[in-house]
Coordinates of C-alpha atoms in Angstrom, one line a residue:
M715 CA -31.4 6.3 -15.4
T716 CA -35.0 5.4 -15.2
W717 CA -37.7 7.6 -13.6
L718 CA -38.3 4.6 -11.0
Q719 CA -34.6 4.7 -10.2
I720 CA -34.5 8.5 -9.8
L721 CA -37.8 8.5 -7.2
L722 CA -35.9 5.4 -5.2
V723 CA -32.8 7.6 -4.8
V724 CA -34.5 10.6 -3.7
A725 CA -36.7 8.9 -1.5
F726 CA -33.7 7.0 0.2
C727 CA -31.8 10.2 0.5
F728 CA -34.6 12.1 2.2
L729 CA -35.2 8.9 4.6
A730 CA -31.4 9.2 5.4
A731 CA -31.9 12.8 6.3
F732 CA -35.2 12.3 8.2
F733 CA -34.0 9.9 10.3
C734 CA -30.6 11.9 11.2
Q735 CA -33.1 14.7 12.0
H736 CA -34.9 12.6 14.7
N737 CA -32.2 10.3 16.1
D738 CA -31.2 12.7 19.3
G739 CA -31.8 9.6 21.6
L740 CA -28.9 7.8 20.1
Y741 CA -26.5 10.3 21.1
H742 CA -24.7 10.8 24.8
Q743 CA -24.2 14.1 24.1
T744 CA -26.7 16.7 25.2
I745 CA -28.7 18.2 22.0
Y746 CA -30.7 21.5 21.8
Q747 CA -33.1 22.6 19.3
V748 CA -33.5 26.0 18.7
D749 CA -37.0 27.0 18.9
Q750 CA -36.7 31.2 18.8
V751 CA -33.9 33.6 18.2
Q752 CA -33.9 37.2 18.9
N753 CA -30.6 39.1 17.3
G754 CA -29.1 42.0 19.1
R755 CA -27.4 45.3 18.3
A756 CA -24.3 45.0 15.8
V757 CA -21.0 46.2 17.1
K758 CA -18.5 47.5 14.4
M759 CA -14.7 46.4 15.2
T760 CA -11.3 47.6 13.4
D761 CA -7.9 46.1 14.0
E762 CA -4.5 47.6 13.2
F763 CA -4.8 46.8 9.7
Q764 CA -7.8 48.3 9.1
N765 CA -10.0 45.0 8.8
V766 CA -13.4 45.7 9.5
D767 CA -16.0 43.1 11.2
H768 CA -19.1 43.5 13.0
Y769 CA -19.7 41.2 16.1
H770 CA -23.5 40.1 16.9
T771 CA -25.2 39.2 20.2
Q772 CA -28.0 36.2 20.1
Q773 CA -30.6 35.2 22.7
L774 CA -31.2 31.5 21.9
Y775 CA -34.7 30.2 23.2
G776 CA -35.0 26.1 23.1
T777 CA -35.4 23.0 24.1
I778 CA -32.9 19.8 25.2
T779 CA -33.8 17.0 23.2
N780 CA -32.2 14.2 24.8
G781 CA -30.9 12.9 28.4
K782 CA -31.6 13.3 31.6
H783 CA -32.8 17.0 31.0
A784 CA -34.9 16.3 28.0
G785 CA -37.9 18.3 27.7
Q786 CA -36.4 21.5 29.8
K787 CA -36.5 24.8 28.4
L788 CA -33.3 26.8 28.0
H789 CA -31.9 30.1 27.3
I790 CA -28.6 30.5 25.9
K791 CA -26.7 33.4 24.9
N792 CA -24.3 33.6 21.7
S793 CA -22.2 36.2 19.8
Y794 CA -20.7 35.8 16.4
S795 CA -19.1 38.1 13.7
D796 CA -19.9 38.5 10.3
S797 CA -16.6 36.7 8.9
H798 CA -17.5 33.7 11.3
A799 CA -14.1 32.9 11.6
M800 CA -14.4 31.5 15.2
D801 CA -17.9 31.3 15.6
H802 CA -21.6 30.6 14.3
Q803 CA -24.6 32.3 13.5
Y804 CA -27.6 30.1 14.7
T805 CA -31.1 29.9 13.4
K806 CA -34.5 29.0 14.2
G807 CA -34.9 25.0 13.9
Q808 CA -30.9 24.1 14.3
K809 CA -29.9 21.5 16.7
L810 CA -26.9 22.3 18.7
F811 CA -24.5 20.1 20.8
I812 CA -24.3 22.0 24.2
T813 CA -22.6 21.4 27.5
V814 CA -24.9 21.7 30.4
H815 CA -24.1 23.3 33.7
T816 CA -26.2 23.1 37.1
Q817 CA -24.6 25.2 39.1
P818 CA -25.8 27.7 40.4
K819 CA -28.6 27.1 38.3
L820 CA -29.3 25.1 35.0
H821 CA -27.4 26.7 32.1
A822 CA -25.7 26.0 28.8
T823 CA -22.9 26.4 26.3
V824 CA -22.8 25.5 22.9
K825 CA -20.2 23.4 21.6
D826 CA -20.9 22.7 17.8
I827 CA -23.6 22.3 15.2
K828 CA -25.5 19.0 14.8
R829 CA -24.5 18.2 11.1
D830 CA -25.3 14.6 10.6
A831 CA -28.4 15.2 8.2
P832 CA -26.7 17.0 5.5
I833 CA -23.6 14.7 5.7
A834 CA -25.9 11.5 5.8
F835 CA -27.7 13.0 2.7
L836 CA -24.7 13.1 0.8
F837 CA -23.7 9.6 1.7
A838 CA -26.9 8.3 0.6
I839 CA -26.8 10.0 -2.6
A840 CA -23.2 8.7 -3.4
I841 CA -24.4 5.2 -2.2
S842 CA -27.5 5.2 -4.5
L843 CA -25.5 6.4 -7.6
L844 CA -23.3 3.7 -6.9
F845 CA -25.7 1.2 -7.0
V846 CA -27.7 2.5 -10.0
I847 CA -24.5 2.9 -12.1
L848 CA -22.3 0.3 -11.2
K849 CA -25.1 -2.3 -9.9
L850 CA -23.5 -5.2 -8.2
R851 CA -20.0 -4.0 -8.6
G852 CA -21.1 -1.0 -6.6
V853 CA -21.4 -3.2 -3.4
T854 CA -17.5 -4.0 -3.9
V855 CA -16.4 -0.5 -4.3
I856 CA -18.6 0.5 -0.8
S857 CA -17.1 -2.7 0.8
S858 CA -13.6 -1.5 -0.3
I859 CA -14.3 1.6 1.3
L860 CA -15.6 0.4 4.6
I861 CA -12.6 -2.0 5.1
N862 CA -10.2 0.5 4.4
T863 CA -11.9 3.2 6.7
I864 CA -11.8 0.4 9.3
L865 CA -8.0 -0.3 8.5
F866 CA -7.3 3.3 8.6
W867 CA -9.0 3.4 12.1
L868 CA -6.8 0.7 13.0
A869 CA -3.7 2.2 12.1
I870 CA -4.1 5.6 13.9
K871 CA -5.1 3.5 17.2
I872 CA -1.6 1.6 17.0
D873 CA 0.1 4.8 15.9
H874 CA -1.4 6.4 19.0
N875 CA -0.5 3.5 21.5
N876 CA 3.2 3.5 20.2
N877 CA 3.2 7.5 20.6
G878 CA 4.1 8.0 17.0
A879 CA 7.6 5.9 17.2
A880 CA 6.9 3.9 14.0
V881 CA 4.2 6.2 12.4
I882 CA 6.1 5.6 8.9
L883 CA 6.2 1.7 9.5
I884 CA 2.6 1.6 10.6
F885 CA 1.4 3.4 7.6
S886 CA 3.6 1.3 4.7
I887 CA 2.0 -1.7 6.1
L888 CA -1.4 0.1 5.9
A889 CA -0.7 1.1 2.4
V890 CA 0.2 -2.4 1.2
I891 CA -2.8 -3.8 2.6
F892 CA -4.9 -0.7 1.5
C893 CA -3.8 -1.6 -2.0
F894 CA -4.4 -5.6 -1.9
V895 CA -8.1 -5.2 -0.6
T896 CA -9.0 -2.7 -2.8
L897 CA -7.6 -4.1 -5.8
I898 CA -8.6 -7.4 -4.9
L899 CA -12.2 -6.2 -4.3
V900 CA -12.5 -4.1 -7.6
M901 CA -10.5 -6.2 -10.1
G902 CA -10.7 -9.6 -8.7
W903 CA -7.9 -12.3 -8.2
S904 CA -6.3 -12.4 -11.8
K905 CA -2.9 -11.4 -13.4
K906 CA -4.0 -8.0 -14.5
M907 CA -4.5 -7.5 -10.5
L908 CA -1.3 -8.5 -9.6
V909 CA 0.3 -6.5 -12.6
T910 CA -1.3 -3.5 -11.3
L911 CA -0.2 -4.6 -7.6
S912 CA 3.2 -4.6 -8.6
A913 CA 3.3 -1.4 -10.4
V914 CA 1.6 0.4 -7.6
L915 CA 3.9 -0.9 -4.7
C916 CA 6.9 -0.4 -7.1
A917 CA 5.7 3.3 -7.9
T918 CA 4.8 4.2 -4.5
A919 CA 8.1 2.9 -2.7
A920 CA 10.5 4.5 -5.6
T921 CA 8.6 7.7 -4.9
I922 CA 9.1 7.8 -1.1
L923 CA 12.8 6.8 -1.8
I924 CA 13.2 9.7 -4.1
T925 CA 11.7 12.1 -1.8
L926 CA 13.9 10.9 1.2
I927 CA 17.1 11.3 -0.8
V928 CA 16.1 14.7 -2.2
F929 CA 15.2 15.8 1.7
G930 CA 18.7 14.5 2.6
V931 CA 20.7 16.2 -0.1
T932 CA 18.7 19.4 0.3
Q933 CA 18.5 19.2 4.1
E934 CA 15.0 19.9 3.9
R935 CA 15.4 23.5 3.3
G936 CA 12.1 25.3 2.2
V937 CA 10.1 22.5 3.9
Y938 CA 8.2 24.2 7.0
Y939 CA 7.1 21.3 9.2
E940 CA 6.0 23.9 11.7
S941 CA 2.9 24.7 9.7
M942 CA 1.6 21.3 10.7
Q943 CA -0.6 22.7 13.4
Y944 CA -1.5 20.8 16.7
V945 CA 1.0 18.0 15.7
T946 CA 1.9 16.2 19.2
Q947 CA 4.7 14.0 17.4
L948 CA 7.7 14.2 15.2
P949 CA 6.3 16.2 12.3
K950 CA 8.8 14.7 9.6
P951 CA 7.4 11.1 9.8
L952 CA 4.0 12.1 10.2
F953 CA 4.4 14.0 6.7
I954 CA 5.9 11.4 5.1
A955 CA 3.5 9.1 5.9
E956 CA 0.5 11.4 5.0
V957 CA 2.5 11.7 1.6
L958 CA 2.7 8.0 1.4
I959 CA -1.1 7.7 1.5
G960 CA -1.7 10.4 -0.7
V961 CA 0.8 9.2 -3.5
L962 CA -0.8 5.9 -3.2
G963 CA -4.2 6.7 -3.9
A964 CA -3.0 8.7 -7.1
V965 CA -0.9 5.7 -8.3
M966 CA -3.2 3.3 -7.9
D967 CA -6.1 5.1 -9.7
E968 CA -3.5 5.9 -12.9
A969 CA -2.1 2.3 -12.7
T970 CA -5.5 0.6 -12.6
D971 CA -6.7 2.8 -15.7
I972 CA -3.6 1.9 -17.5
V973 CA -3.2 -1.8 -16.9
A974 CA -7.1 -2.5 -17.7
S975 CA -6.7 -0.7 -21.1
L976 CA -3.7 -2.4 -22.1
A977 CA -5.2 -5.6 -20.9
T978 CA -8.2 -4.9 -23.2
L979 CA -6.0 -4.1 -26.0
K980 CA -3.9 -7.1 -25.9
Q981 CA -7.0 -9.3 -25.9
E982 CA -8.6 -7.6 -29.0
R983 CA -4.9 -7.7 -30.3
P984 CA -2.9 -10.3 -29.4
Q985 CA -0.3 -10.1 -31.9
L986 CA 1.1 -6.7 -30.3
S987 CA 4.7 -6.9 -29.0
R988 CA 5.8 -6.1 -25.7
M989 CA 7.7 -2.9 -26.7
D990 CA 4.0 -2.0 -28.5
I991 CA 2.1 -2.6 -25.3
F992 CA 4.6 -0.4 -23.4
K993 CA 4.5 2.3 -26.0
S994 CA 0.5 2.2 -25.9
G995 CA 0.7 2.2 -22.0
R996 CA 3.0 5.5 -22.4
Q997 CA 0.5 7.3 -24.6
I998 CA -2.6 6.3 -22.3
G999 CA -0.5 7.6 -19.4
K1000 CA 0.2 11.3 -21.1
S1001 CA -3.2 11.5 -21.7
I1002 CA -4.3 10.9 -17.9
M1003 CA -1.2 12.3 -16.3
G1004 CA -1.5 16.1 -16.9
P1005 CA -5.4 16.2 -15.4
L1006 CA -4.5 13.8 -12.3
I1007 CA -1.3 15.9 -11.3
N1008 CA -3.5 19.0 -11.6
V1009 CA -6.6 17.3 -9.5
L1010 CA -4.1 16.7 -6.8
F1011 CA -2.4 20.4 -7.0
F1012 CA -6.0 21.9 -6.8
I1013 CA -6.8 19.5 -3.8
F1014 CA -3.9 19.8 -1.8
M1015 CA -3.7 23.8 -2.3
A1016 CA -7.5 24.3 -1.6
E1017 CA -7.4 22.9 1.8
T1018 CA -4.9 25.9 2.5
L1019 CA -6.7 28.5 0.8
A1020 CA -8.7 30.1 3.6
M1021 CA -5.8 30.2 6.2
T1022 CA -3.8 31.9 3.4
L1023 CA -6.4 34.7 2.9
L1024 CA -6.3 35.1 6.8
Y1025 CA -2.8 35.6 6.7
L1026 CA -2.6 38.2 4.1
K1027 CA -5.6 40.0 5.7
N1028 CA -3.6 40.1 8.7
G1029 CA -0.4 42.0 7.2
N1030 CA 1.6 39.2 6.5
T1031 CA 3.6 39.1 3.1
W1032 CA 3.0 36.8 0.1
H1033 CA 6.3 34.8 0.8
Y1034 CA 5.5 34.4 4.9
S1035 CA 1.5 33.3 4.1
F1036 CA 2.9 30.9 1.2
S1037 CA 5.4 29.1 3.7
M1038 CA 3.1 28.7 6.7
N1039 CA 0.1 27.2 4.6
M1040 CA 1.1 26.5 1.1
S1041 CA 4.3 25.2 1.0
L1042 CA 3.6 21.4 2.4
G1043 CA 0.8 21.3 0.1
M1044 CA 3.0 22.5 -2.8
T1045 CA 5.8 19.7 -1.6
S1046 CA 3.0 16.7 -1.6
S1047 CA 1.8 17.6 -5.2
L1048 CA 5.5 17.7 -6.4
I1049 CA 5.9 14.0 -4.9
S1050 CA 2.5 12.8 -6.1
G1051 CA 3.4 14.0 -9.6
I1052 CA 6.9 12.2 -9.2
G1053 CA 5.0 8.9 -8.4
I1054 CA 2.6 9.8 -11.3
V1055 CA 5.2 9.9 -14.0
L1056 CA 7.0 6.9 -12.5
T1057 CA 3.9 4.9 -12.7
V1058 CA 3.0 5.2 -16.3
I1059 CA 6.5 3.5 -17.0
L1060 CA 6.3 0.7 -14.5
S1061 CA 2.6 0.0 -15.2
S1062 CA 3.4 -0.1 -19.2
A1063 CA 6.6 -1.9 -18.5
F1064 CA 4.7 -4.6 -16.5
A1065 CA 2.1 -5.1 -18.5
G1066 CA 4.1 -5.5 -21.5
L1067 CA 5.7 -8.5 -19.6
W1068 CA 3.3 -10.3 -18.0
I1069 CA -0.3 -9.6 -19.8
K1070 CA -0.7 -12.7 -22.5
G1071 CA -3.5 -12.2 -25.0
D1072 CA -5.8 -14.4 -23.1
E1073 CA -5.6 -12.0 -20.1
R1074 CA -8.6 -9.9 -19.2

């Protein structure tokens, strides 16, 4: 990266954050800016498990920045704990989403913190780096993300309108569309893309089929669907749909790497036989399979770390804490691992069968 590119990236990121700091008028929700904070005394609290926490009270003084009450001064009371488990400590300069009440007089309660500025800053960094590093190919990557986001939103809307009656079918169709759109944008229309598409779809389908067979044989013992909180539809189909999308992402990443590497190898050494290509694909798969499985494991398990620690702090056993928080994440990791292993075999086999020496 040149100094000019670095300066442009920094400027773009700060402009994005600045815009989000001053876009209150675009929101329908009422926004409140904290101008002054007065902190009260702390009260020590101890529960039956001897966990100690401190509760504080705050007096917030600020101004409503949008809506029909814009410009009005308002005083809001807030309480929070040191653990911040269910609350927040607010500081001067923060902007908050509030609910305004007019009876018996104008007052408000805090709903949440306005967080769009840091999120916009991170988005700006990601987009800038894509353009700087990938140049015009960054446009295709961003386009695929935007299209897939819209498709995902549409799938959720369709599932909601059907009350979850066909969640597996909906997300299976979505997975096929995801795969096709992403690969056509990233790799272009070529035999290499078709090989990757075939490997991804076959590996994903085989993985889900194996999962359903294992669940049927074991009668799903040890799979605690009740740990899926706030689920308003049948948890098993929803979990299968979650796993389907998760497996698809891991499988697509791996298949793309393997097929692209084998296509380059075949281009440079066209005399290689199909078996040589297959063996080379297995060697490539071995080198990326371990790190990829571990990355997925860390992602799945990290999501549940906070709740697991909370369960342990409240006197629950390791077995119960793991079962109610980490068991589904562990199951998802194992299923994804199966998909990753199958992808190595299928990608190598399809590449050996279909990629010729002149295929890029």
